[in-house]
CSV table of C-alpha atoms and ligand atoms in Angstrom, one decimal:
chain,number,residue,atom,x,y,z
A,1,MET,CA,31.1,123.2,-97.5
A,2,LEU,CA,28.1,121.1,-98.4
A,3,ASP,CA,28.3,117.7,-100.1
A,4,ILE,CA,25.1,117.1,-102.2
A,5,SER,CA,24.3,113.7,-103.5
A,6,ILE,CA,21.5,112.8,-105.9
A,7,ILE,CA,19.3,109.8,-105.0
A,8,ASN,CA,16.8,108.3,-107.6
A,9,ALA,CA,13.3,107.5,-106.5
A,10,TYR,CA,10.2,106.2,-108.3
A,11,SER,CA,10.7,106.6,-112.1
A,12,ASP,CA,11.9,110.2,-112.3
A,13,ASN,CA,12.1,111.8,-108.8
A,14,TYR,CA,15.3,113.2,-107.3
A,15,ILE,CA,15.9,113.1,-103.6
A,16,TYR,CA,18.8,115.3,-102.4
A,17,LEU,CA,21.1,114.1,-99.6
A,18,LEU,CA,23.0,117.0,-98.0
A,19,ARG,CA,26.0,116.2,-95.9
A,20,ASN,CA,27.9,118.8,-93.8
A,21,GLU,CA,31.0,117.0,-92.8
A,22,LYS,CA,32.4,119.8,-90.7
A,23,LYS,CA,29.3,120.2,-88.5
A,24,ASN,CA,28.4,116.5,-88.8
A,25,ILE,CA,24.8,117.1,-90.0
A,26,THR,CA,23.0,115.1,-92.7
A,27,SER,CA,19.7,116.2,-94.2
A,28,VAL,CA,17.5,115.0,-97.0
A,29,ILE,CA,15.2,117.0,-99.2
A,30,ASP,CA,11.9,115.5,-100.5
A,31,PRO,CA,12.3,111.8,-99.6
A,32,GLY,CA,9.5,110.5,-101.7
A,33,GLU,CA,10.7,107.0,-100.8
A,34,ALA,CA,12.6,105.9,-97.7
A,35,GLU,CA,14.4,102.8,-98.9
A,36,PRO,CA,16.8,104.4,-101.3
A,37,VAL,CA,17.7,107.0,-98.7
A,38,ILE,CA,18.3,104.3,-96.0
A,39,LYS,CA,20.4,102.4,-98.4
A,40,PHE,CA,22.5,105.4,-99.2
A,41,LEU,CA,22.9,106.4,-95.5
A,42,ASN,CA,23.9,102.8,-94.6
A,43,SER,CA,26.5,102.7,-97.3
A,44,LYS,CA,28.1,105.8,-95.9
A,45,ASN,CA,27.4,104.9,-92.3
A,46,LEU,CA,25.5,108.1,-91.7
A,47,HIS,CA,22.6,109.1,-89.4
A,48,LEU,CA,19.8,111.3,-90.8
A,49,ASP,CA,19.3,114.5,-88.8
A,50,GLU,CA,16.8,116.4,-90.8
A,51,ILE,CA,14.1,115.9,-93.4
A,52,ILE,CA,12.9,118.8,-95.5
A,53,ASN,CA,9.8,119.0,-97.7
A,54,THR,CA,9.1,121.4,-100.5
A,55,HIS,CA,5.4,120.4,-100.8
A,56,HIS,CA,2.8,117.9,-99.8
A,57,HIS,CA,2.8,115.6,-102.9
A,58,ASN,CA,3.4,112.0,-102.0
A,59,ASP,CA,6.3,111.6,-104.4
A,60,HIS,CA,8.1,114.2,-102.2
A,61,ILE,CA,7.0,113.2,-98.7
A,62,GLY,CA,6.2,109.4,-99.1
A,63,GLY,CA,9.4,108.4,-97.2
A,64,ASN,CA,8.9,110.8,-94.2
A,65,ASP,CA,7.2,108.4,-91.8
A,66,LYS,CA,9.6,105.5,-92.3
A,67,LEU,CA,12.7,107.8,-92.0
A,68,LEU,CA,11.3,109.5,-88.9
A,69,ASP,CA,10.7,106.0,-87.4
A,70,VAL,CA,14.2,104.8,-88.1
A,71,TYR,CA,16.3,108.0,-87.4
A,72,LYS,CA,14.0,110.2,-85.2
A,73,SER,CA,15.0,113.1,-87.5
A,74,LYS,CA,13.6,116.6,-87.4
A,75,LEU,CA,11.0,117.3,-90.0
A,76,ILE,CA,10.8,120.7,-91.6
A,77,ALA,CA,7.9,121.6,-93.9
A,78,PRO,CA,6.0,124.6,-95.4
A,79,SER,CA,3.6,126.2,-92.8
A,80,TYR,CA,1.1,126.7,-95.7
A,81,GLU,CA,0.7,122.9,-95.9
A,82,LYS,CA,0.2,122.4,-92.2
A,83,ASN,CA,-2.8,120.1,-92.6
A,84,ARG,CA,-1.3,118.0,-95.4
A,85,ILE,CA,2.1,117.0,-94.0
A,86,LEU,CA,2.1,115.0,-90.7
A,87,ASN,CA,4.6,114.8,-87.8
A,88,VAL,CA,6.3,118.1,-88.7
A,89,ASP,CA,8.7,119.6,-86.0
A,90,LYS,CA,9.2,123.0,-87.6
A,91,PHE,CA,7.0,124.9,-90.0
A,92,VAL,CA,8.7,127.5,-92.2
A,93,SER,CA,7.4,130.4,-94.2
A,94,ASP,CA,8.4,132.8,-96.9
A,95,ASN,CA,11.5,134.9,-96.4
A,96,GLU,CA,12.5,133.0,-93.2
A,97,THR,CA,16.1,132.2,-92.8
A,98,ILE,CA,16.7,128.7,-91.4
A,99,ASN,CA,19.6,126.3,-91.2
A,100,ILE,CA,19.5,123.2,-93.4
A,101,ALA,CA,22.5,120.9,-92.8
A,102,GLY,CA,24.0,123.7,-90.8
A,103,ILE,CA,23.9,126.0,-93.8
A,104,SER,CA,22.0,129.3,-93.8
A,105,THR,CA,19.0,128.9,-96.1
A,106,LYS,CA,16.3,131.3,-97.3
A,107,VAL,CA,12.8,129.9,-97.6
A,108,ILE,CA,11.0,131.2,-100.8
A,109,HIS,CA,7.2,130.6,-101.0
A,110,THR,CA,6.4,129.7,-104.6
A,111,PRO,CA,2.7,128.9,-104.9
A,112,GLY,CA,1.4,127.5,-108.2
A,113,HIS,CA,2.1,123.8,-108.4
A,114,THR,CA,0.7,123.5,-104.9
A,115,LEU,CA,-0.5,126.6,-102.9
A,116,GLY,CA,2.1,126.0,-100.1
A,117,HIS,CA,5.1,125.0,-102.2
A,118,ILE,CA,8.4,126.4,-100.9
A,119,CYS,CA,11.9,126.5,-102.4
A,120,PHE,CA,15.2,126.6,-100.5
A,121,TYR,CA,18.1,129.0,-101.5
A,122,MET,CA,21.5,128.8,-99.9
A,123,PRO,CA,23.4,132.0,-100.7
A,124,GLU,CA,26.8,130.8,-99.5
A,125,GLU,CA,26.6,127.6,-101.4
A,126,LYS,CA,25.0,129.4,-104.4
A,127,CYS,CA,22.4,126.7,-104.7
A,128,LEU,CA,18.6,126.4,-105.0
A,129,PHE,CA,16.4,123.5,-104.3
A,130,SER,CA,13.4,124.2,-106.5
A,131,GLY,CA,11.1,121.2,-105.9
A,132,ASP,CA,8.3,121.0,-108.5
A,133,THR,CA,8.3,124.8,-109.2
A,134,LEU,CA,11.3,125.2,-111.6
A,135,PHE,CA,12.5,122.2,-113.7
A,136,TYR,CA,15.4,122.1,-116.1
A,137,LEU,CA,13.9,123.7,-119.2
A,138,GLY,CA,10.5,123.5,-117.7
A,139,CYS,CA,8.2,124.3,-114.7
A,140,GLY,CA,5.8,122.4,-112.6
A,141,ARG,CA,2.2,121.9,-113.7
A,142,VAL,CA,-0.2,124.4,-112.1
A,143,PHE,CA,-2.4,122.2,-110.0
A,144,GLU,CA,-3.5,124.3,-107.1
A,145,GLY,CA,-2.6,127.9,-107.8
A,146,THR,CA,-3.4,130.3,-110.6
A,147,MET,CA,-1.2,130.9,-113.7
A,148,LYS,CA,-0.5,134.3,-112.2
A,149,GLN,CA,0.8,132.8,-109.0
A,150,MET,CA,3.0,130.3,-110.8
A,151,TRP,CA,4.4,133.1,-113.1
A,152,LEU,CA,5.2,135.3,-110.1
A,153,SER,CA,6.8,132.4,-108.3
A,154,LEU,CA,9.1,131.7,-111.3
A,155,VAL,CA,9.9,135.4,-111.4
A,156,LYS,CA,11.1,135.2,-107.8
A,157,LEU,CA,13.4,132.3,-108.6
A,158,ARG,CA,14.6,134.0,-111.7
A,159,SER,CA,15.7,137.0,-109.7
A,160,LEU,CA,18.3,134.9,-107.8
A,161,PRO,CA,22.0,135.4,-108.8
A,162,GLU,CA,23.1,134.1,-112.2
A,163,ASP,CA,25.6,131.7,-110.7
A,164,THR,CA,23.0,129.8,-108.8
A,165,THR,CA,23.0,126.0,-109.2
A,166,VAL,CA,19.5,124.6,-109.3
A,167,TYR,CA,18.5,121.2,-108.0
A,168,CYS,CA,14.9,120.3,-109.1
A,169,GLY,CA,12.5,117.6,-108.0
A,170,HIS,CA,12.3,115.5,-111.2
A,171,GLU,CA,14.2,114.3,-114.2
A,172,TYR,CA,11.8,115.7,-116.8
A,173,THR,CA,14.5,117.3,-118.8
A,174,LEU,CA,14.3,115.4,-122.1
A,175,ALA,CA,10.6,116.0,-122.4
A,176,ASN,CA,11.0,119.7,-121.5
A,177,MET,CA,13.8,120.0,-124.0
A,178,LYS,CA,11.7,118.6,-126.8
A,179,PHE,CA,9.0,121.2,-126.1
A,180,ALA,CA,11.5,124.1,-125.7
A,181,ASN,CA,13.1,123.2,-129.0
A,182,TYR,CA,9.7,122.9,-130.6
A,183,ILE,CA,8.7,126.5,-129.8
A,184,ASP,CA,12.2,128.1,-129.7
A,185,SER,CA,14.1,126.2,-132.4
A,186,ASP,CA,16.4,129.1,-133.4
A,187,ASN,CA,17.8,129.6,-130.0
A,188,ALA,CA,21.5,128.8,-130.4
A,189,LEU,CA,22.2,128.5,-126.7
A,190,LEU,CA,19.3,126.1,-126.3
A,191,ASN,CA,20.6,124.0,-129.2
A,192,LYS,CA,24.0,123.8,-127.6
A,193,VAL,CA,22.7,122.9,-124.1
A,194,SER,CA,20.3,120.4,-125.6
A,195,LEU,CA,23.3,118.5,-127.0
A,196,GLU,CA,25.0,118.4,-123.6
A,197,ILE,CA,21.8,117.2,-122.0
A,198,LYS,CA,21.3,114.4,-124.6
A,199,ASN,CA,24.9,113.2,-124.0
A,200,LYS,CA,24.5,113.2,-120.3
A,201,ARG,CA,21.3,111.2,-120.4
A,202,GLU,CA,22.6,108.8,-123.0
A,203,GLU,CA,25.5,108.0,-120.6
A,204,GLY,CA,23.1,107.5,-117.8
A,205,PHE,CA,23.8,110.6,-115.8
A,206,PRO,CA,21.2,112.9,-114.3
A,207,SER,CA,20.7,116.1,-116.3
A,208,VAL,CA,20.6,118.1,-113.1
A,209,PRO,CA,21.8,120.3,-111.5
A,210,PHE,CA,21.7,123.3,-113.9
A,211,ASN,CA,22.8,126.9,-114.0
A,212,LEU,CA,20.2,129.6,-113.4
A,213,GLY,CA,21.9,132.3,-115.5
A,214,ILE,CA,21.8,130.0,-118.6
A,215,GLU,CA,18.3,128.8,-117.8
A,216,LYS,CA,17.0,132.4,-117.9
A,217,LYS,CA,17.9,132.4,-121.6
A,218,ILE,CA,16.6,129.0,-122.7
A,219,ASN,CA,13.7,128.0,-120.4
A,220,PRO,CA,10.5,129.2,-122.2
A,221,PHE,CA,8.6,129.5,-118.9
A,222,LEU,CA,11.1,132.1,-117.6
A,223,ARG,CA,10.7,134.2,-120.7
A,224,ALA,CA,7.0,135.1,-120.7
A,225,ASP,CA,7.8,138.8,-120.3
A,226,ASP,CA,10.5,138.8,-123.1
A,227,ASP,CA,8.6,140.6,-125.9
A,228,ASN,CA,10.8,139.4,-128.7
A,229,PHE,CA,10.6,135.8,-127.6
A,230,ILE,CA,6.8,136.0,-127.2
A,231,LYS,CA,6.4,137.5,-130.7
A,232,SER,CA,8.7,134.9,-132.2
A,233,ILE,CA,6.5,132.0,-130.9
A,234,GLY,CA,3.4,133.6,-132.3
A,235,LEU,CA,1.8,134.9,-129.2
A,236,SER,CA,0.3,138.4,-129.3
A,237,SER,CA,-0.2,139.2,-125.7
A,238,ASN,CA,1.9,141.8,-123.9
A,239,ASN,CA,0.7,140.5,-120.6
A,240,ALA,CA,3.3,138.2,-119.1
A,241,THR,CA,0.8,136.2,-117.0
A,242,GLU,CA,-1.3,135.5,-120.1
A,243,SER,CA,1.7,134.5,-122.2
A,244,PHE,CA,3.0,132.3,-119.4
A,245,GLY,CA,-0.5,130.7,-119.2
A,246,GLU,CA,-0.5,130.1,-122.9
A,247,ILE,CA,2.9,128.5,-122.9
A,248,ARG,CA,2.0,126.3,-119.9
A,249,LEU,CA,-1.2,125.1,-121.7
A,250,LYS,CA,0.7,124.4,-124.9
A,251,LYS,CA,3.1,122.3,-123.0
A,252,ASP,CA,0.3,120.5,-121.1
A,253,SER,CA,-1.1,119.2,-124.4
A,254,PHE,CA,2.3,118.8,-126.2
B,301,LIG,ZN1,4.6,117.7,-107.0
B,302,LIG,FE1,6.7,115.8,-107.9
């Protein structure tokens, strides 16, 4: 059984600290900063065995070097970003099964936000670390890939079991929620979830993690192939990639 802790970094990044007590392994996903991770580990008297990166952006790898220096951890990163992440011990690729914190984990390549972005799915723990691909009620900006790549990446994540718990890379939820409600105001489930999110944030708690099954019904970016939804928001296209692209552009300028 895995113990997952959420560590805040920068203004809205989430770093995930994974602790497998039974096997005595501690891992961190996307340490954008080292200090908050070191502070957390010190408070629990833990060593850091593994560092895992989803993609090369500095707010996800910025703490790598310092942590490697202090703990001599093993660094695992996407093979597709070989030249953009330094000091990597193990490169991983799509569909590969690896161990993270001693837990069997499937690597899922999700190009779009960056070309080499990967996500991590743990079937036994029923959890997904989605980096900057899937956010709560949103998705990452399409920086390096095409709209088509990003859409297909989201479809891959959407096909995971309904009872998957998703841990994403940023606390962007309130802004995403605003946009989702703007284009999908009649969605009763979205209204209900929005209230829960608002309460959590007002009390100072992270909005994450979230449930994938519910997300499929309320995240507009996961619904670009839902004809009724697409019609209801005034888009005419019956091409999911185009619809996704239009929703993404709408959000970019929202
Ligand atoms: Zn990023
Ligand atoms: Fe990021």
